[in-house]
Amino acid sequence: MTEKTVTRAQLSEAVYQEVGLSRNESADLVETVLNEVADALERGEMVKISSFGSFSVRQKGRRIGRNPKTGEEVPILPRRVLVFRPSHVLKGRINEDLTGN
Amino acid sequence: MTKSELIARLAELNPHLYQRDVERIVSTIFDEITNALARGDRVELRGFGAFSVKKRDARVGRNPRTGDAVKVDSKHIPFFKTGKQLRERLNAD
């Protein structure tokens, strides 16, 4: 299997083909969608896209990490991380097509 | 925010578009990502994050209630890595 990389360009092209707006406007809309999702996450909101998955923001506490090269102890500061939970539909599609289950 | 709230927001920002088209735009984006992953492709959206597929080997698991050994088949699972810019936005003070 040769692995390819899909980027904004292919998403915009798909919107262009599917909806029939100009290429420029299609690209702008893809950008707006990503931005709106990012804005919601920045506000700490959970983003749920049915049959795709959900993105949520989790707060992590301070902990002591270690520089793996030097062994030196370094504090890892409290931070917010993004977690993606794929939906059953998405997991099902991927398994059907790639694993053949 | 749900998918329908995202559609409503996009419609509000683009009053010249039909509601039906706004719905198709949002669906197309997530369908394209799904189709790419189902082909085993990566989806890289700079600044936002990257979706990829990881293979999990078959293993012997245990039923946590009974302790019985059960075979778990190999499988492919979707994975998301947050982009640098979005990670920074989440932690901007």
PDB file of C-alpha atoms in Angstrom:
ATOM      1  CA  MET A   1       0.000   0.000   0.000  1.00  0.00           C
ATOM      2  CA  THR A   2       1.465   3.358  -1.002  1.00  0.00           C
ATOM      3  CA  GLU A   3       0.550   5.936   1.558  1.00  0.00           C
ATOM      4  CA  LYS A   4      -0.431   9.325   0.223  1.00  0.00           C
ATOM      5  CA  THR A   5      -0.998  12.553   2.060  1.00  0.00           C
ATOM      6  CA  VAL A   6      -4.226  14.456   1.711  1.00  0.00           C
ATOM      7  CA  THR A   7      -4.044  18.189   2.421  1.00  0.00           C
ATOM      8  CA  ARG A   8      -6.292  21.259   2.361  1.00  0.00           C
ATOM      9  CA  ALA A   9      -5.909  21.323  -1.438  1.00  0.00           C
ATOM     10  CA  GLN A  10      -7.714  17.977  -1.868  1.00  0.00           C
ATOM     11  CA  LEU A  11     -10.419  18.926   0.630  1.00  0.00           C
ATOM     12  CA  SER A  12     -11.037  22.190  -1.246  1.00  0.00           C
ATOM     13  CA  GLU A  13     -11.108  20.320  -4.562  1.00  0.00           C
ATOM     14  CA  ALA A  14     -13.722  17.907  -3.162  1.00  0.00           C
ATOM     15  CA  VAL A  15     -15.878  20.830  -1.969  1.00  0.00           C
ATOM     16  CA  TYR A  16     -15.438  22.471  -5.387  1.00  0.00           C
ATOM     17  CA  GLN A  17     -16.522  19.291  -7.211  1.00  0.00           C
ATOM     18  CA  GLU A  18     -19.383  18.561  -4.829  1.00  0.00           C
ATOM     19  CA  VAL A  19     -20.944  21.987  -4.341  1.00  0.00           C
ATOM     20  CA  GLY A  20     -20.032  23.924  -7.465  1.00  0.00           C
ATOM     21  CA  LEU A  21     -18.697  27.111  -5.905  1.00  0.00           C
ATOM     22  CA  SER A  22     -15.494  28.685  -7.212  1.00  0.00           C
ATOM     23  CA  ARG A  23     -12.174  27.058  -6.270  1.00  0.00           C
ATOM     24  CA  ASN A  24     -11.256  30.135  -4.247  1.00  0.00           C
ATOM     25  CA  GLU A  25     -14.455  30.157  -2.278  1.00  0.00           C
ATOM     26  CA  SER A  26     -14.225  26.393  -1.707  1.00  0.00           C
ATOM     27  CA  ALA A  27     -10.739  26.835  -0.234  1.00  0.00           C
ATOM     28  CA  ASP A  28     -11.951  29.701   1.987  1.00  0.00           C
ATOM     29  CA  LEU A  29     -14.816  27.566   3.292  1.00  0.00           C
ATOM     30  CA  VAL A  30     -12.500  24.675   4.189  1.00  0.00           C
ATOM     31  CA  GLU A  31     -10.361  27.172   6.095  1.00  0.00           C
ATOM     32  CA  THR A  32     -13.411  28.625   7.864  1.00  0.00           C
ATOM     33  CA  VAL A  33     -14.563  25.169   8.974  1.00  0.00           C
ATOM     34  CA  LEU A  34     -11.140  24.345  10.453  1.00  0.00           C
ATOM     35  CA  ASN A  35     -11.020  27.759  12.108  1.00  0.00           C
ATOM     36  CA  GLU A  36     -14.449  27.451  13.691  1.00  0.00           C
ATOM     37  CA  VAL A  37     -13.514  24.029  15.108  1.00  0.00           C
ATOM     38  CA  ALA A  38     -10.221  25.430  16.444  1.00  0.00           C
ATOM     39  CA  ASP A  39     -12.009  28.460  17.966  1.00  0.00           C
ATOM     40  CA  ALA A  40     -14.483  26.235  19.807  1.00  0.00           C
ATOM     41  CA  LEU A  41     -11.648  24.084  21.156  1.00  0.00           C
ATOM     42  CA  GLU A  42      -9.742  27.177  22.236  1.00  0.00           C
ATOM     43  CA  ARG A  43     -12.818  28.217  24.238  1.00  0.00           C
ATOM     44  CA  GLY A  44     -12.607  24.800  25.907  1.00  0.00           C
ATOM     45  CA  GLU A  45     -15.691  23.451  24.137  1.00  0.00           C
ATOM     46  CA  MET A  46     -16.000  19.871  22.988  1.00  0.00           C
ATOM     47  CA  VAL A  47     -16.565  19.480  19.236  1.00  0.00           C
ATOM     48  CA  LYS A  48     -18.733  16.533  18.203  1.00  0.00           C
ATOM     49  CA  ILE A  49     -19.029  15.608  14.564  1.00  0.00           C
ATOM     50  CA  SER A  50     -21.545  12.787  14.265  1.00  0.00           C
ATOM     51  CA  SER A  51     -20.322   9.654  12.461  1.00  0.00           C
ATOM     52  CA  PHE A  52     -16.785  11.108  12.446  1.00  0.00           C
ATOM     53  CA  GLY A  53     -15.653  11.641  16.006  1.00  0.00           C
ATOM     54  CA  SER A  54     -15.259  14.128  18.802  1.00  0.00           C
ATOM     55  CA  PHE A  55     -12.485  16.479  19.851  1.00  0.00           C
ATOM     56  CA  SER A  56     -12.171  17.434  23.473  1.00  0.00           C
ATOM     57  CA  VAL A  57      -9.759  19.513  25.501  1.00  0.00           C
ATOM     58  CA  ARG A  58      -8.216  17.943  28.552  1.00  0.00           C
ATOM     59  CA  GLN A  59      -6.389  19.753  31.330  1.00  0.00           C
ATOM     60  CA  LYS A  60      -3.106  18.118  32.367  1.00  0.00           C
ATOM     61  CA  GLY A  61      -1.449  18.774  35.696  1.00  0.00           C
ATOM     62  CA  ARG A  62       2.175  19.613  36.397  1.00  0.00           C
ATOM     63  CA  ARG A  63       4.521  16.628  36.480  1.00  0.00           C
ATOM     64  CA  ILE A  64       8.201  15.919  36.523  1.00  0.00           C
ATOM     65  CA  GLY A  65       9.573  14.699  33.235  1.00  0.00           C
ATOM     66  CA  ARG A  66      13.057  13.701  32.244  1.00  0.00           C
ATOM     67  CA  ASN A  67      15.199  14.695  29.316  1.00  0.00           C
ATOM     68  CA  PRO A  68      15.705  11.250  27.760  1.00  0.00           C
ATOM     69  CA  LYS A  69      19.124  12.206  26.410  1.00  0.00           C
ATOM     70  CA  THR A  70      20.700  13.720  29.513  1.00  0.00           C
ATOM     71  CA  GLY A  71      18.546  12.128  32.226  1.00  0.00           C
ATOM     72  CA  GLU A  72      18.039  15.587  33.661  1.00  0.00           C
ATOM     73  CA  GLU A  73      14.769  16.225  35.502  1.00  0.00           C
ATOM     74  CA  VAL A  74      12.580  18.936  33.990  1.00  0.00           C
ATOM     75  CA  PRO A  75       9.174  20.133  35.171  1.00  0.00           C
ATOM     76  CA  ILE A  76       6.364  19.703  32.641  1.00  0.00           C
ATOM     77  CA  LEU A  77       4.020  22.605  33.241  1.00  0.00           C
ATOM     78  CA  PRO A  78       0.225  22.284  33.468  1.00  0.00           C
ATOM     79  CA  ARG A  79      -1.212  22.462  29.977  1.00  0.00           C
ATOM     80  CA  ARG A  80      -4.273  21.770  27.849  1.00  0.00           C
ATOM     81  CA  VAL A  81      -4.150  18.931  25.358  1.00  0.00           C
ATOM     82  CA  LEU A  82      -6.508  17.969  22.563  1.00  0.00           C
ATOM     83  CA  VAL A  83      -7.926  14.463  22.437  1.00  0.00           C
ATOM     84  CA  PHE A  84      -9.638  12.998  19.370  1.00  0.00           C
ATOM     85  CA  ARG A  85     -12.046  10.107  19.890  1.00  0.00           C
ATOM     86  CA  PRO A  86     -13.022   8.477  16.605  1.00  0.00           C
ATOM     87  CA  SER A  87     -16.654   7.435  16.252  1.00  0.00           C
ATOM     88  CA  HIS A  88     -17.636   3.795  15.812  1.00  0.00           C
ATOM     89  CA  VAL A  89     -18.632   4.608  12.252  1.00  0.00           C
ATOM     90  CA  LEU A  90     -15.140   5.909  11.422  1.00  0.00           C
ATOM     91  CA  LYS A  91     -13.402   3.005  13.159  1.00  0.00           C
ATOM     92  CA  GLY A  92     -15.722   0.593  11.345  1.00  0.00           C
ATOM     93  CA  ARG A  93     -14.996   2.099   7.921  1.00  0.00           C
ATOM     94  CA  ILE A  94     -11.232   1.958   8.454  1.00  0.00           C
ATOM     95  CA  ASN A  95     -11.267  -1.611   9.712  1.00  0.00           C
ATOM     96  CA  GLU A  96     -13.550  -2.839   6.964  1.00  0.00           C
ATOM     97  CA  ASP A  97     -11.363  -1.355   4.257  1.00  0.00           C
ATOM     98  CA  LEU A  98      -7.890  -1.950   5.673  1.00  0.00           C
ATOM     99  CA  THR A  99      -8.087  -4.991   7.918  1.00  0.00           C
ATOM    100  CA  GLY A 100     -10.938  -6.643   6.059  1.00  0.00           C
ATOM    101  CA  ASN A 101     -12.937  -7.366   9.213  1.00  0.00           C
TER     102      ASN A 101
ATOM    103  CA  MET B   1     -20.192  22.387  19.381  1.00  0.00           C
ATOM    104  CA  THR B   2     -21.974  19.757  17.310  1.00  0.00           C
ATOM    105  CA  LYS B   3     -21.942  19.237  13.556  1.00  0.00           C
ATOM    106  CA  SER B   4     -25.305  21.010  13.230  1.00  0.00           C
ATOM    107  CA  GLU B   5     -24.032  23.964  15.277  1.00  0.00           C
ATOM    108  CA  LEU B   6     -20.967  24.122  13.026  1.00  0.00           C
ATOM    109  CA  ILE B   7     -23.279  24.171   9.979  1.00  0.00           C
ATOM    110  CA  ALA B   8     -25.401  26.915  11.560  1.00  0.00           C
ATOM    111  CA  ARG B   9     -22.297  28.993  12.271  1.00  0.00           C
ATOM    112  CA  LEU B  10     -20.993  28.564   8.724  1.00  0.00           C
ATOM    113  CA  ALA B  11     -24.409  29.562   7.344  1.00  0.00           C
ATOM    114  CA  GLU B  12     -24.390  32.667   9.548  1.00  0.00           C
ATOM    115  CA  LEU B  13     -20.935  33.661   8.216  1.00  0.00           C
ATOM    116  CA  ASN B  14     -22.006  32.994   4.592  1.00  0.00           C
ATOM    117  CA  PRO B  15     -25.552  34.345   4.208  1.00  0.00           C
ATOM    118  CA  HIS B  16     -25.295  34.114   0.396  1.00  0.00           C
ATOM    119  CA  LEU B  17     -25.105  30.299   0.504  1.00  0.00           C
ATOM    120  CA  TYR B  18     -28.048  27.915   0.575  1.00  0.00           C
ATOM    121  CA  GLN B  19     -28.429  25.956   3.808  1.00  0.00           C
ATOM    122  CA  ARG B  20     -28.330  22.761   1.731  1.00  0.00           C
ATOM    123  CA  ASP B  21     -24.943  23.730   0.272  1.00  0.00           C
ATOM    124  CA  VAL B  22     -23.526  24.595   3.692  1.00  0.00           C
ATOM    125  CA  GLU B  23     -24.519  21.139   4.904  1.00  0.00           C
ATOM    126  CA  ARG B  24     -22.834  19.558   1.877  1.00  0.00           C
ATOM    127  CA  ILE B  25     -19.651  21.558   2.423  1.00  0.00           C
ATOM    128  CA  VAL B  26     -19.280  20.349   6.011  1.00  0.00           C
ATOM    129  CA  SER B  27     -20.202  16.752   5.150  1.00  0.00           C
ATOM    130  CA  THR B  28     -17.821  16.687   2.184  1.00  0.00           C
ATOM    131  CA  ILE B  29     -14.887  17.781   4.336  1.00  0.00           C
ATOM    132  CA  PHE B  30     -15.374  15.063   6.952  1.00  0.00           C
ATOM    133  CA  ASP B  31     -16.268  12.447   4.298  1.00  0.00           C
ATOM    134  CA  GLU B  32     -13.043  13.209   2.413  1.00  0.00           C
ATOM    135  CA  ILE B  33     -11.005  12.757   5.595  1.00  0.00           C
ATOM    136  CA  THR B  34     -12.833   9.478   6.305  1.00  0.00           C
ATOM    137  CA  ASN B  35     -12.281   8.196   2.747  1.00  0.00           C
ATOM    138  CA  ALA B  36      -8.581   9.077   2.864  1.00  0.00           C
ATOM    139  CA  LEU B  37      -8.111   7.196   6.146  1.00  0.00           C
ATOM    140  CA  ALA B  38     -10.065   4.214   4.791  1.00  0.00           C
ATOM    141  CA  ARG B  39      -7.532   4.075   1.913  1.00  0.00           C
ATOM    142  CA  GLY B  40      -4.734   4.139   4.463  1.00  0.00           C
ATOM    143  CA  ASP B  41      -3.719   7.688   3.543  1.00  0.00           C
ATOM    144  CA  ARG B  42      -2.665  10.430   5.916  1.00  0.00           C
ATOM    145  CA  VAL B  43      -4.492  13.738   6.155  1.00  0.00           C
ATOM    146  CA  GLU B  44      -2.275  16.656   7.042  1.00  0.00           C
ATOM    147  CA  LEU B  45      -3.875  19.990   7.845  1.00  0.00           C
ATOM    148  CA  ARG B  46      -1.024  22.338   8.753  1.00  0.00           C
ATOM    149  CA  GLY B  47      -1.663  24.338  11.891  1.00  0.00           C
ATOM    150  CA  PHE B  48      -4.670  22.195  12.797  1.00  0.00           C
ATOM    151  CA  GLY B  49      -3.379  18.641  12.991  1.00  0.00           C
ATOM    152  CA  ALA B  50      -2.842  15.376  11.158  1.00  0.00           C
ATOM    153  CA  PHE B  51      -4.990  12.263  10.914  1.00  0.00           C
ATOM    154  CA  SER B  52      -3.329   8.921  10.278  1.00  0.00           C
ATOM    155  CA  VAL B  53      -4.062   5.228  10.634  1.00  0.00           C
ATOM    156  CA  LYS B  54      -2.150   2.981  12.992  1.00  0.00           C
ATOM    157  CA  LYS B  55      -2.037  -0.784  12.877  1.00  0.00           C
ATOM    158  CA  ARG B  56      -2.609  -2.712  16.072  1.00  0.00           C
ATOM    159  CA  ASP B  57      -1.287  -6.279  16.041  1.00  0.00           C
ATOM    160  CA  ALA B  58      -3.385  -9.250  17.102  1.00  0.00           C
ATOM    161  CA  ARG B  59      -2.980  -9.994  20.797  1.00  0.00           C
ATOM    162  CA  VAL B  60      -4.343 -12.125  23.562  1.00  0.00           C
ATOM    163  CA  GLY B  61      -6.501 -10.012  25.814  1.00  0.00           C
ATOM    164  CA  ARG B  62      -8.420 -10.848  28.936  1.00  0.00           C
ATOM    165  CA  ASN B  63     -12.029 -10.538  29.832  1.00  0.00           C
ATOM    166  CA  PRO B  64     -11.647  -8.242  32.838  1.00  0.00           C
ATOM    167  CA  ARG B  65     -14.663  -9.771  34.577  1.00  0.00           C
ATOM    168  CA  THR B  66     -13.898 -13.467  34.200  1.00  0.00           C
ATOM    169  CA  GLY B  67     -10.151 -13.375  33.543  1.00  0.00           C
ATOM    170  CA  ASP B  68     -10.606 -15.588  30.495  1.00  0.00           C
ATOM    171  CA  ALA B  69      -8.047 -15.211  27.716  1.00  0.00           C
ATOM    172  CA  VAL B  70      -9.604 -13.935  24.501  1.00  0.00           C
ATOM    173  CA  LYS B  71      -8.012 -13.493  21.095  1.00  0.00           C
ATOM    174  CA  VAL B  72      -8.129  -9.929  19.806  1.00  0.00           C
ATOM    175  CA  ASP B  73      -7.650  -9.675  16.030  1.00  0.00           C
ATOM    176  CA  SER B  74      -5.291  -7.156  14.482  1.00  0.00           C
ATOM    177  CA  LYS B  75      -6.980  -3.893  13.599  1.00  0.00           C
ATOM    178  CA  HIS B  76      -6.428  -0.425  12.192  1.00  0.00           C
ATOM    179  CA  ILE B  77      -7.316   2.605  14.252  1.00  0.00           C
ATOM    180  CA  PRO B  78      -7.518   6.285  13.327  1.00  0.00           C
ATOM    181  CA  PHE B  79      -5.133   8.600  15.139  1.00  0.00           C
ATOM    182  CA  PHE B  80      -5.006  12.394  15.434  1.00  0.00           C
ATOM    183  CA  LYS B  81      -1.971  14.459  16.291  1.00  0.00           C
ATOM    184  CA  THR B  82      -2.650  18.081  17.192  1.00  0.00           C
ATOM    185  CA  GLY B  83      -0.852  20.621  15.022  1.00  0.00           C
ATOM    186  CA  LYS B  84       1.734  22.923  16.546  1.00  0.00           C
ATOM    187  CA  GLN B  85      -0.243  26.112  16.011  1.00  0.00           C
ATOM    188  CA  LEU B  86      -3.448  24.694  17.519  1.00  0.00           C
ATOM    189  CA  ARG B  87      -1.525  23.270  20.480  1.00  0.00           C
ATOM    190  CA  GLU B  88      -0.066  26.722  21.088  1.00  0.00           C
ATOM    191  CA  ARG B  89      -3.494  28.335  20.792  1.00  0.00           C
ATOM    192  CA  LEU B  90      -4.847  25.986  23.465  1.00  0.00           C
ATOM    193  CA  ASN B  91      -2.083  27.111  25.795  1.00  0.00           C
ATOM    194  CA  ALA B  92      -1.888  30.814  25.011  1.00  0.00           C
ATOM    195  CA  ASP B  93      -2.145  32.688  28.295  1.00  0.00           C
TER     196      ASP B  93
END
